[in-house]
GROMACS .gro file of C-alpha atoms in nm:
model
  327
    1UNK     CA    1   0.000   0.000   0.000
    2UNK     CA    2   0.130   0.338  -0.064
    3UNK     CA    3  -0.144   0.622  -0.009
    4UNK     CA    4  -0.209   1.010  -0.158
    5UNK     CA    5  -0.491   1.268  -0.250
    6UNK     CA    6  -0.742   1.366  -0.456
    7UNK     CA    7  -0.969   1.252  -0.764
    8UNK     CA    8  -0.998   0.903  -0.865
    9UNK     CA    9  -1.234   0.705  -1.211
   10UNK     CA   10  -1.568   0.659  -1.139
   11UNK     CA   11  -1.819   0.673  -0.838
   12UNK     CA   12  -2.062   0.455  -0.668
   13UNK     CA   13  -2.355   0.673  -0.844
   14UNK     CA   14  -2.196   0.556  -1.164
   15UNK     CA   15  -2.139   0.242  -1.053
   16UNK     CA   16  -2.514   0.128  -0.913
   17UNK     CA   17  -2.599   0.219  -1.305
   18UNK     CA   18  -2.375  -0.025  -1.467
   19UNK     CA   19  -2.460  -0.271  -1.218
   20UNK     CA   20  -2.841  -0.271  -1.312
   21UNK     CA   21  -2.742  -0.222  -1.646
   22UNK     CA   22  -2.468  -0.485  -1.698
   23UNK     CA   23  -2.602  -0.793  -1.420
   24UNK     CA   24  -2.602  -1.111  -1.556
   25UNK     CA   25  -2.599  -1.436  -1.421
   26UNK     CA   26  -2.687  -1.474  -1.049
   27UNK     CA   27  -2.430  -1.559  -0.748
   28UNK     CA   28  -2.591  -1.700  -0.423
   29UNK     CA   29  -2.538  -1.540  -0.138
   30UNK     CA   30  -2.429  -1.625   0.218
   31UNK     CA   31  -2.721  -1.415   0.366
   32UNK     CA   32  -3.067  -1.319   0.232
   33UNK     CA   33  -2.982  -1.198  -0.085
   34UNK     CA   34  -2.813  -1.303  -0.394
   35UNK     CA   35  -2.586  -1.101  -0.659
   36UNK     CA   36  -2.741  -1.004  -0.985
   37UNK     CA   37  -2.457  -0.885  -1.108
   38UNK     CA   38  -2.193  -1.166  -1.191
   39UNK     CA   39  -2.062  -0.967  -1.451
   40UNK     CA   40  -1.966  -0.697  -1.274
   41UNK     CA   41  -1.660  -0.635  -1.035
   42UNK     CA   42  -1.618  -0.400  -0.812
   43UNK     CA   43  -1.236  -0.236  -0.699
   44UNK     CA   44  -1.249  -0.022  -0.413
   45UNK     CA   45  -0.857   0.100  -0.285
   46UNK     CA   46  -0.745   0.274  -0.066
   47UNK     CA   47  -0.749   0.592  -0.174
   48UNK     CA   48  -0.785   0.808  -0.443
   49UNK     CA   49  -0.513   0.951  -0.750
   50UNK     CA   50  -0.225   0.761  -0.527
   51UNK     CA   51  -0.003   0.616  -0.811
   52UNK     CA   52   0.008   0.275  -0.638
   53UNK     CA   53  -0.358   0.235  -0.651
   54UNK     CA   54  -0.395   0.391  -1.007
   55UNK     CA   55  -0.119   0.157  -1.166
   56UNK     CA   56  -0.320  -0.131  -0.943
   57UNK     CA   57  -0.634  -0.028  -1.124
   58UNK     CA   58  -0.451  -0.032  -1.423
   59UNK     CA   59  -0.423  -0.364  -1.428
   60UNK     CA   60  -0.737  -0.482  -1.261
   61UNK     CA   61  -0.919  -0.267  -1.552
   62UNK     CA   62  -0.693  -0.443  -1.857
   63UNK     CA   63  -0.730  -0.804  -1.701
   64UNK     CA   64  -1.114  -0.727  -1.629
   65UNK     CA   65  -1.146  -0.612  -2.022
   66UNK     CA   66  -0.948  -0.902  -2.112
   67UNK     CA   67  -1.178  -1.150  -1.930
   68UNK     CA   68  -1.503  -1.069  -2.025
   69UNK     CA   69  -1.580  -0.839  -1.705
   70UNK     CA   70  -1.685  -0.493  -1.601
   71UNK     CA   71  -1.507  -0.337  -1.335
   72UNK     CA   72  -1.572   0.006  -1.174
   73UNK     CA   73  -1.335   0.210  -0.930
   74UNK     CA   74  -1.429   0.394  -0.639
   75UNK     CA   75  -1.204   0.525  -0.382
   76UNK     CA   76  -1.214   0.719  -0.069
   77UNK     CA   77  -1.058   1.082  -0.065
   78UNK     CA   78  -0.802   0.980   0.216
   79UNK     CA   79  -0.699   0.642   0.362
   80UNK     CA   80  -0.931   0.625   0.629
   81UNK     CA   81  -1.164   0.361   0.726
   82UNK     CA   82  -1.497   0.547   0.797
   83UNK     CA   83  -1.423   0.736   0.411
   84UNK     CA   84  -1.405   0.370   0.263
   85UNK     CA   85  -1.665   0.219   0.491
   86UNK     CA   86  -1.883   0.472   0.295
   87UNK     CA   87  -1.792   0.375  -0.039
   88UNK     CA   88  -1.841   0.007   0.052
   89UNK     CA   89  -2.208   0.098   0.210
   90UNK     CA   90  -2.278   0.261  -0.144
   91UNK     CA   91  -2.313  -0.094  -0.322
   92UNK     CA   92  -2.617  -0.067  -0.103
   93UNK     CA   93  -2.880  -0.348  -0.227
   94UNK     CA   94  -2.749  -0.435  -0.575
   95UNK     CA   95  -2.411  -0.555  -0.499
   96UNK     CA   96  -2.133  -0.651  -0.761
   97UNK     CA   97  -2.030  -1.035  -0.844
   98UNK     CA   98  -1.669  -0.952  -0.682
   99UNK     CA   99  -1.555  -0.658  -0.457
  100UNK     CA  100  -1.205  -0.610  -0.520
  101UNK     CA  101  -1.108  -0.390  -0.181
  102UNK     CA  102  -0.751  -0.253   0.006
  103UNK     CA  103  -0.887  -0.245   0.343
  104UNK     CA  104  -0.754   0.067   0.527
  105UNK     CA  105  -0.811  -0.060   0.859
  106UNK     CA  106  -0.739  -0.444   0.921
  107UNK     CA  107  -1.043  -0.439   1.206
  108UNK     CA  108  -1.246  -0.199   1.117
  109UNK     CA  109  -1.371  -0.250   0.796
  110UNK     CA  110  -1.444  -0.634   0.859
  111UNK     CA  111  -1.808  -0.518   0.883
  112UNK     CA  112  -1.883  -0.324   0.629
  113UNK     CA  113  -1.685  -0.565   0.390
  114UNK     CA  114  -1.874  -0.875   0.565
  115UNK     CA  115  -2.228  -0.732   0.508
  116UNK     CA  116  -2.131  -0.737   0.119
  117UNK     CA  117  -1.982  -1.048   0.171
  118UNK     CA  118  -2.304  -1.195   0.322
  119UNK     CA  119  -2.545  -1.053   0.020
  120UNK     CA  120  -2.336  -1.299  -0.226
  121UNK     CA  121  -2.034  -1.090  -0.325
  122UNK     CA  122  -1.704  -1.247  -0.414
  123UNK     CA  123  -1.455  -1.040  -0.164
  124UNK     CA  124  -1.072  -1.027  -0.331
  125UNK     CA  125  -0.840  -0.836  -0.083
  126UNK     CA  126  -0.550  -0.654  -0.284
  127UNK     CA  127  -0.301  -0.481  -0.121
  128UNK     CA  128  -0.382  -0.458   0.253
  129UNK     CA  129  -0.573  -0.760   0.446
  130UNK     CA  130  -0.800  -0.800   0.752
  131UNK     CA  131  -0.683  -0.954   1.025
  132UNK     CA  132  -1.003  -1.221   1.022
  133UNK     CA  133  -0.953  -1.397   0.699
  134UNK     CA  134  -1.229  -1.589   0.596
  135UNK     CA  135  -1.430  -1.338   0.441
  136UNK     CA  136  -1.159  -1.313   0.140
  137UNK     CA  137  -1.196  -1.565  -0.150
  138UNK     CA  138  -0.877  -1.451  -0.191
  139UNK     CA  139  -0.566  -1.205  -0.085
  140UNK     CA  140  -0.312  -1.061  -0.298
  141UNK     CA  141   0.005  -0.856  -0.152
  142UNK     CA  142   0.352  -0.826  -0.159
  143UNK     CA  143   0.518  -0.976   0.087
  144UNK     CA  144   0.565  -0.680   0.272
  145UNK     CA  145   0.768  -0.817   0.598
  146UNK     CA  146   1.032  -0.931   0.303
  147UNK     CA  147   1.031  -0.629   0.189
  148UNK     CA  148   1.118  -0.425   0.470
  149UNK     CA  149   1.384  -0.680   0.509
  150UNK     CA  150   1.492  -0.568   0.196
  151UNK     CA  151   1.519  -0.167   0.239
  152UNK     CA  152   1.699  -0.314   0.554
  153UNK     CA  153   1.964  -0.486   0.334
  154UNK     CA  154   2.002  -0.235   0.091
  155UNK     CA  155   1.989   0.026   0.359
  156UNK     CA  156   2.301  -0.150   0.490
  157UNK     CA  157   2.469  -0.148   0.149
  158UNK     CA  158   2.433   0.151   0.108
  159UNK     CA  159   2.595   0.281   0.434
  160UNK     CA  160   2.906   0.004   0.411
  161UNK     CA  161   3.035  -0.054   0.771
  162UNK     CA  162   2.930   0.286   0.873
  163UNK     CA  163   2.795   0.282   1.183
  164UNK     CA  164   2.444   0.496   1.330
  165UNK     CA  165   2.095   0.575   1.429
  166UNK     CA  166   1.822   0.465   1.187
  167UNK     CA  167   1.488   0.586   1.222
  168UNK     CA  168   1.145   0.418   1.065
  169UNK     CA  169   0.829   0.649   0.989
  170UNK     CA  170   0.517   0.411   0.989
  171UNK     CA  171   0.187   0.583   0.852
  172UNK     CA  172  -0.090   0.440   1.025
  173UNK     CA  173  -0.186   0.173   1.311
  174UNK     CA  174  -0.348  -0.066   1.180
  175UNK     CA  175  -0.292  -0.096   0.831
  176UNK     CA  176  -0.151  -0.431   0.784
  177UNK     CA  177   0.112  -0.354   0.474
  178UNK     CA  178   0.325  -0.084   0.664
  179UNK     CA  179   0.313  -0.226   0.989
  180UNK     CA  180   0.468  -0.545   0.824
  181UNK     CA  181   0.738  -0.344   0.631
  182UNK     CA  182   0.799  -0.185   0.960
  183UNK     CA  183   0.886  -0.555   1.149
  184UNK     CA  184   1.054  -0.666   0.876
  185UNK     CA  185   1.313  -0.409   0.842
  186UNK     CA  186   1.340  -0.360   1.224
  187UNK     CA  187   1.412  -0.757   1.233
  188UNK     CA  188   1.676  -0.763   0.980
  189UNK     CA  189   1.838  -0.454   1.155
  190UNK     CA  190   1.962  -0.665   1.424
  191UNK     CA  191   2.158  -0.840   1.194
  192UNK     CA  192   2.352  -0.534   1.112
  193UNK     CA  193   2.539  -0.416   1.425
  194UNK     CA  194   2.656  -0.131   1.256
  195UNK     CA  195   2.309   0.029   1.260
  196UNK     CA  196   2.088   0.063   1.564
  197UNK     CA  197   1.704   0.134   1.538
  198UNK     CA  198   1.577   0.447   1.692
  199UNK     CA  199   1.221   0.320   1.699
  200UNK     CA  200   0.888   0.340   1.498
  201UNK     CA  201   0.682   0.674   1.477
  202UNK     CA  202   0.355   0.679   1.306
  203UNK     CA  203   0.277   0.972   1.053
  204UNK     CA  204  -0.083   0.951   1.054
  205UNK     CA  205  -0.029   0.917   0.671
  206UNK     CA  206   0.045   1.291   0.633
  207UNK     CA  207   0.392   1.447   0.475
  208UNK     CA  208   0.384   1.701   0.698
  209UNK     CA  209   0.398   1.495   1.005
  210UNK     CA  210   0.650   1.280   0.858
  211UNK     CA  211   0.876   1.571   0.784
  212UNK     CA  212   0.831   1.701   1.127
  213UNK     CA  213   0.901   1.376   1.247
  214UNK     CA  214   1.249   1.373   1.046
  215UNK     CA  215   1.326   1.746   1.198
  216UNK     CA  216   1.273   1.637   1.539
  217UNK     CA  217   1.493   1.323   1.477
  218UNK     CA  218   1.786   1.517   1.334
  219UNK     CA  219   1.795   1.764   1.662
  220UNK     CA  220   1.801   1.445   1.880
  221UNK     CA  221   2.016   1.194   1.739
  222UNK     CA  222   2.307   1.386   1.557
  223UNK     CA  223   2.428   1.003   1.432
  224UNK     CA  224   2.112   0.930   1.243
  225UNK     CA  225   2.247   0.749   0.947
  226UNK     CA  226   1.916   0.611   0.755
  227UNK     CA  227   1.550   0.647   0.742
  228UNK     CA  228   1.317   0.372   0.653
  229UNK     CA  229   1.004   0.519   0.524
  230UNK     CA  230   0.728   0.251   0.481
  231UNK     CA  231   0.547   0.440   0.197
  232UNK     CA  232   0.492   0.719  -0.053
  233UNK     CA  233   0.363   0.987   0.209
  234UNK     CA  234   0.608   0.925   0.464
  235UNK     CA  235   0.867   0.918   0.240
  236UNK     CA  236   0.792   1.197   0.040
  237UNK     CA  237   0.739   1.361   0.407
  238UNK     CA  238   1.115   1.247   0.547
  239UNK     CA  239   1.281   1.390   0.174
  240UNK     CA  240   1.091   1.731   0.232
  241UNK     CA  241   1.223   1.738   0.669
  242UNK     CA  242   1.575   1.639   0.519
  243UNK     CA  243   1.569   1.870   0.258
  244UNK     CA  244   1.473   2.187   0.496
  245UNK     CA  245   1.741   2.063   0.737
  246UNK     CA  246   1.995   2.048   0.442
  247UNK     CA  247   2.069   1.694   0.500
  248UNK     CA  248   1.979   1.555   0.159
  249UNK     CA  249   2.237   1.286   0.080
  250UNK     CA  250   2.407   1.299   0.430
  251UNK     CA  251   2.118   1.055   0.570
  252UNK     CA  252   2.007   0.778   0.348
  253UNK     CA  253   1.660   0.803   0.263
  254UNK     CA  254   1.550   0.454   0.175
  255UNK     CA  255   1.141   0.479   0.027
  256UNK     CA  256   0.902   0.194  -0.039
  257UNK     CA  257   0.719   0.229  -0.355
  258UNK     CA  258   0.788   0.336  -0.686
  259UNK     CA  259   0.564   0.683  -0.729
  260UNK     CA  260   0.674   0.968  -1.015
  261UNK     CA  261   0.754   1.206  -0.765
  262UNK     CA  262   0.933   0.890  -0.547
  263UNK     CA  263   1.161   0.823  -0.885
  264UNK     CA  264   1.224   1.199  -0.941
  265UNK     CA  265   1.348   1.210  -0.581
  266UNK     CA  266   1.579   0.928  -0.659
  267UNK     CA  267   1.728   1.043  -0.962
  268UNK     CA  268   1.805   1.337  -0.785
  269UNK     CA  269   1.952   1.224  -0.472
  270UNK     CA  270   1.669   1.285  -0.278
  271UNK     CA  271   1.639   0.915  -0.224
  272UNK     CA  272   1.923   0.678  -0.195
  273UNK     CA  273   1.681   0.329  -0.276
  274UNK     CA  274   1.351   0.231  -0.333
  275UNK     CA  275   1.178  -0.064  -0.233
  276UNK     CA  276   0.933  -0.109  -0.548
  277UNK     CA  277   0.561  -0.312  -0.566
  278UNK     CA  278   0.445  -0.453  -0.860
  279UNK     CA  279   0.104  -0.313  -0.772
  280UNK     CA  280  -0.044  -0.332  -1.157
  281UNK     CA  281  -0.001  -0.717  -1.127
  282UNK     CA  282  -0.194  -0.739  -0.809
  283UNK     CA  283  -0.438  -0.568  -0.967
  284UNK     CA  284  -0.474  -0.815  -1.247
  285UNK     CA  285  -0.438  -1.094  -1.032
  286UNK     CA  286  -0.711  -0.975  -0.803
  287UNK     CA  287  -0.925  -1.012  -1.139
  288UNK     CA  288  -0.814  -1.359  -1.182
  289UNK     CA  289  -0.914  -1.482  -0.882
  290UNK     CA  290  -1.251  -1.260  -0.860
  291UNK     CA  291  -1.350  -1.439  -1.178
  292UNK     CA  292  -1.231  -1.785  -1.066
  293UNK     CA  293  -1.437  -1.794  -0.745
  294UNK     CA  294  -1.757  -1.653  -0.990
  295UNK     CA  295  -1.711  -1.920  -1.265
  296UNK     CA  296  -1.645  -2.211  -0.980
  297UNK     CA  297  -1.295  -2.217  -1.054
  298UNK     CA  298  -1.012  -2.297  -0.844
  299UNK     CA  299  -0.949  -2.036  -0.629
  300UNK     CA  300  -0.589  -1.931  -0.488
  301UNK     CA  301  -0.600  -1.823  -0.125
  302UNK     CA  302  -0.293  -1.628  -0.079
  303UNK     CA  303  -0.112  -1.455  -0.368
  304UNK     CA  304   0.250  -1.226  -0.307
  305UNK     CA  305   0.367  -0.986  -0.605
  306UNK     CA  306   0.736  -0.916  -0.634
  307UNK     CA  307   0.964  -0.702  -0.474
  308UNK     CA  308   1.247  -0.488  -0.653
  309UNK     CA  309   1.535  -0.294  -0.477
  310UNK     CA  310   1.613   0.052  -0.692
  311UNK     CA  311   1.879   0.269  -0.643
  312UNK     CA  312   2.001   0.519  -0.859
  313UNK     CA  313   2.260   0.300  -1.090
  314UNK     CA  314   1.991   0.048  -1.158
  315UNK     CA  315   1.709   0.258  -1.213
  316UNK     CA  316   1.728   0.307  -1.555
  317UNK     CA  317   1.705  -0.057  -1.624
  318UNK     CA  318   1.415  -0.122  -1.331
  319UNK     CA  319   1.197   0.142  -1.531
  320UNK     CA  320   0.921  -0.107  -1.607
  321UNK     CA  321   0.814  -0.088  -1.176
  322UNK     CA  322   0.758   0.277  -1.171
  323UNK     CA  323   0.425   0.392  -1.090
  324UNK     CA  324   0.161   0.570  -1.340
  325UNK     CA  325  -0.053   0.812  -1.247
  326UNK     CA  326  -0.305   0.723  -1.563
  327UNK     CA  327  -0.365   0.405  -1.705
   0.00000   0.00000   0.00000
């Protein structure tokens, strides 16, 4: 998961049209009700024009279009669980054949995502999980805890035998993806005793937090050597803290995700690595297994997309995982 603002394709208003219009076939539900709509799939991330979500949609959209089904996006305005609870309560009483959804809160939004669940809908979870997993068909993610192990490695590469403070900016409690990246990379920092781990702070999912975060960090621990930032806000957050403090290059600054501005940052030295998703293929293999578990075909429970590590001399030739921001 990687998280940003503003405008996304389509709306729930749109999308209660094309289910009337497009239902065919009928799914049996779990509850009452059954799906009329077996035809049509449903992708719901975790928030709107973030270019981890758009290049997911991407390829849910293509593999949809490839398959024979109809799939409309919706997406909260922020990651925040009561903004997508309401998007999920807007397939209201004609549900889709498949919900693709990146829950933003692994608790919270069991409920809402269960009550869709239990009027017939195929639930795919892309991205982020819930902690109960039963009411997923199917999951698809990264696996994140490898790849905070990852920006731990490369982290450690980058610094040689260098030895300092390392701080990790987490976004949100509760959202499964970072808080995995954040273990992993905190695990496989032990095994560098070169590099000692200041601790986690959350960011709320907001640059400005995370660059505040970064200032005080820099004012309290003059060794701090590397920052681990577990996604595009935070680390577009700890670049913008460095860059006021005029430590841009003198602290590694090791991102996950692949975003525009994330690869502009790198190519400028904003960024020593990223740690890049593949998020357009677990977009298309959401699709896959939403149409499986609809045509009574083998469904895979657990799914992980690829990890890449991206610095600046490889970058060039890692080009295919960088982010779009329009399909």
């Amino acid at each position: 998961m990687s998280m940003k603002k503003v405008l996304t394709a389509g709306t729930v208003v749109a999308a209660a049209a094309l289910l009337a219009a497009c239902g065919s076939g009928q799914v049996g539900g779990s509850g009452n009700d059954t799906v009329q709509n077996s035809k049509q799939l449903a992708l719901i991330p975790g928030q709107q024009a973030e270019p981890f979500y758009i290049s997911m949609q991407c390829g849910a959209e293509a593999e949809a279009k490839k398959l024979g089904y109809q799939l409309t996006t919706s997406a909260p305005q922020k990651f925040d669980a009561a903004m997508q609870t309401e998007k999920v309560n807007a397939l209201g009483s004609n549900p889709p054949g498949a919900l693709l959804i990146a829950p933003t809160d692994d608790t919270a939004m069991l409920a809402p995502i269960q009550q869709v669940a239990n009027r017939g809908t195929k639930i795919v979870q892309v991205d982020t999980a819930l902690k109960d997993s039963s009411v997923a068909v199917s999951s698809i993610s990264s696996n994140n805890t490898d790849g905070g192990k990852l920006a731990a490695q490369t982290l450690a590469d980058l610094v040689g035998g260098k030895s300092g403070s390392v701080l990790v900016l987490d976004t949100i409690a509760g959202t499964s993806t970072t808080a995995q990246r954040a273990q992993g990379f905190t695990d496989e920092l032990k095994n560098h005793p070169n590099l000692k781990s200041v601790g986690v702070q959350f960011t709320q999912n907001e640059p400005e937090q995370a660059a505040a975060k970064v200032t005080a960090a820099l004012a309290s621990t003059p060794d701090l050597i590397g920052i681990f930032a577990t996604n595009l806000n935070t680390g577009e957050g700890a670049a913008t803290g460095l860059r006021n403090a005029g430590k841009i290059g003198q602290v590694n600054l090791v991102g996950f995700d692949a975003s525009p501005s994330e690869v502009d940052g790198l190519r400028k030295g904003e960024y020593q690595a990223l740690i890049a998703q593949d998020p357009a293929m677990i977009g298309q293999q959401g699709v896959d297994q939403a149409a499986a578990a609809l045509e009574n075909k083998p469904v895979t429970k657990n799914l992980t997309a690829p990890l890449h590590s991206i610095t600046k001399a490889n970058m060039d030739a890692n080009s295919q995982y960088f982010y779009k921001q329009q399909c």
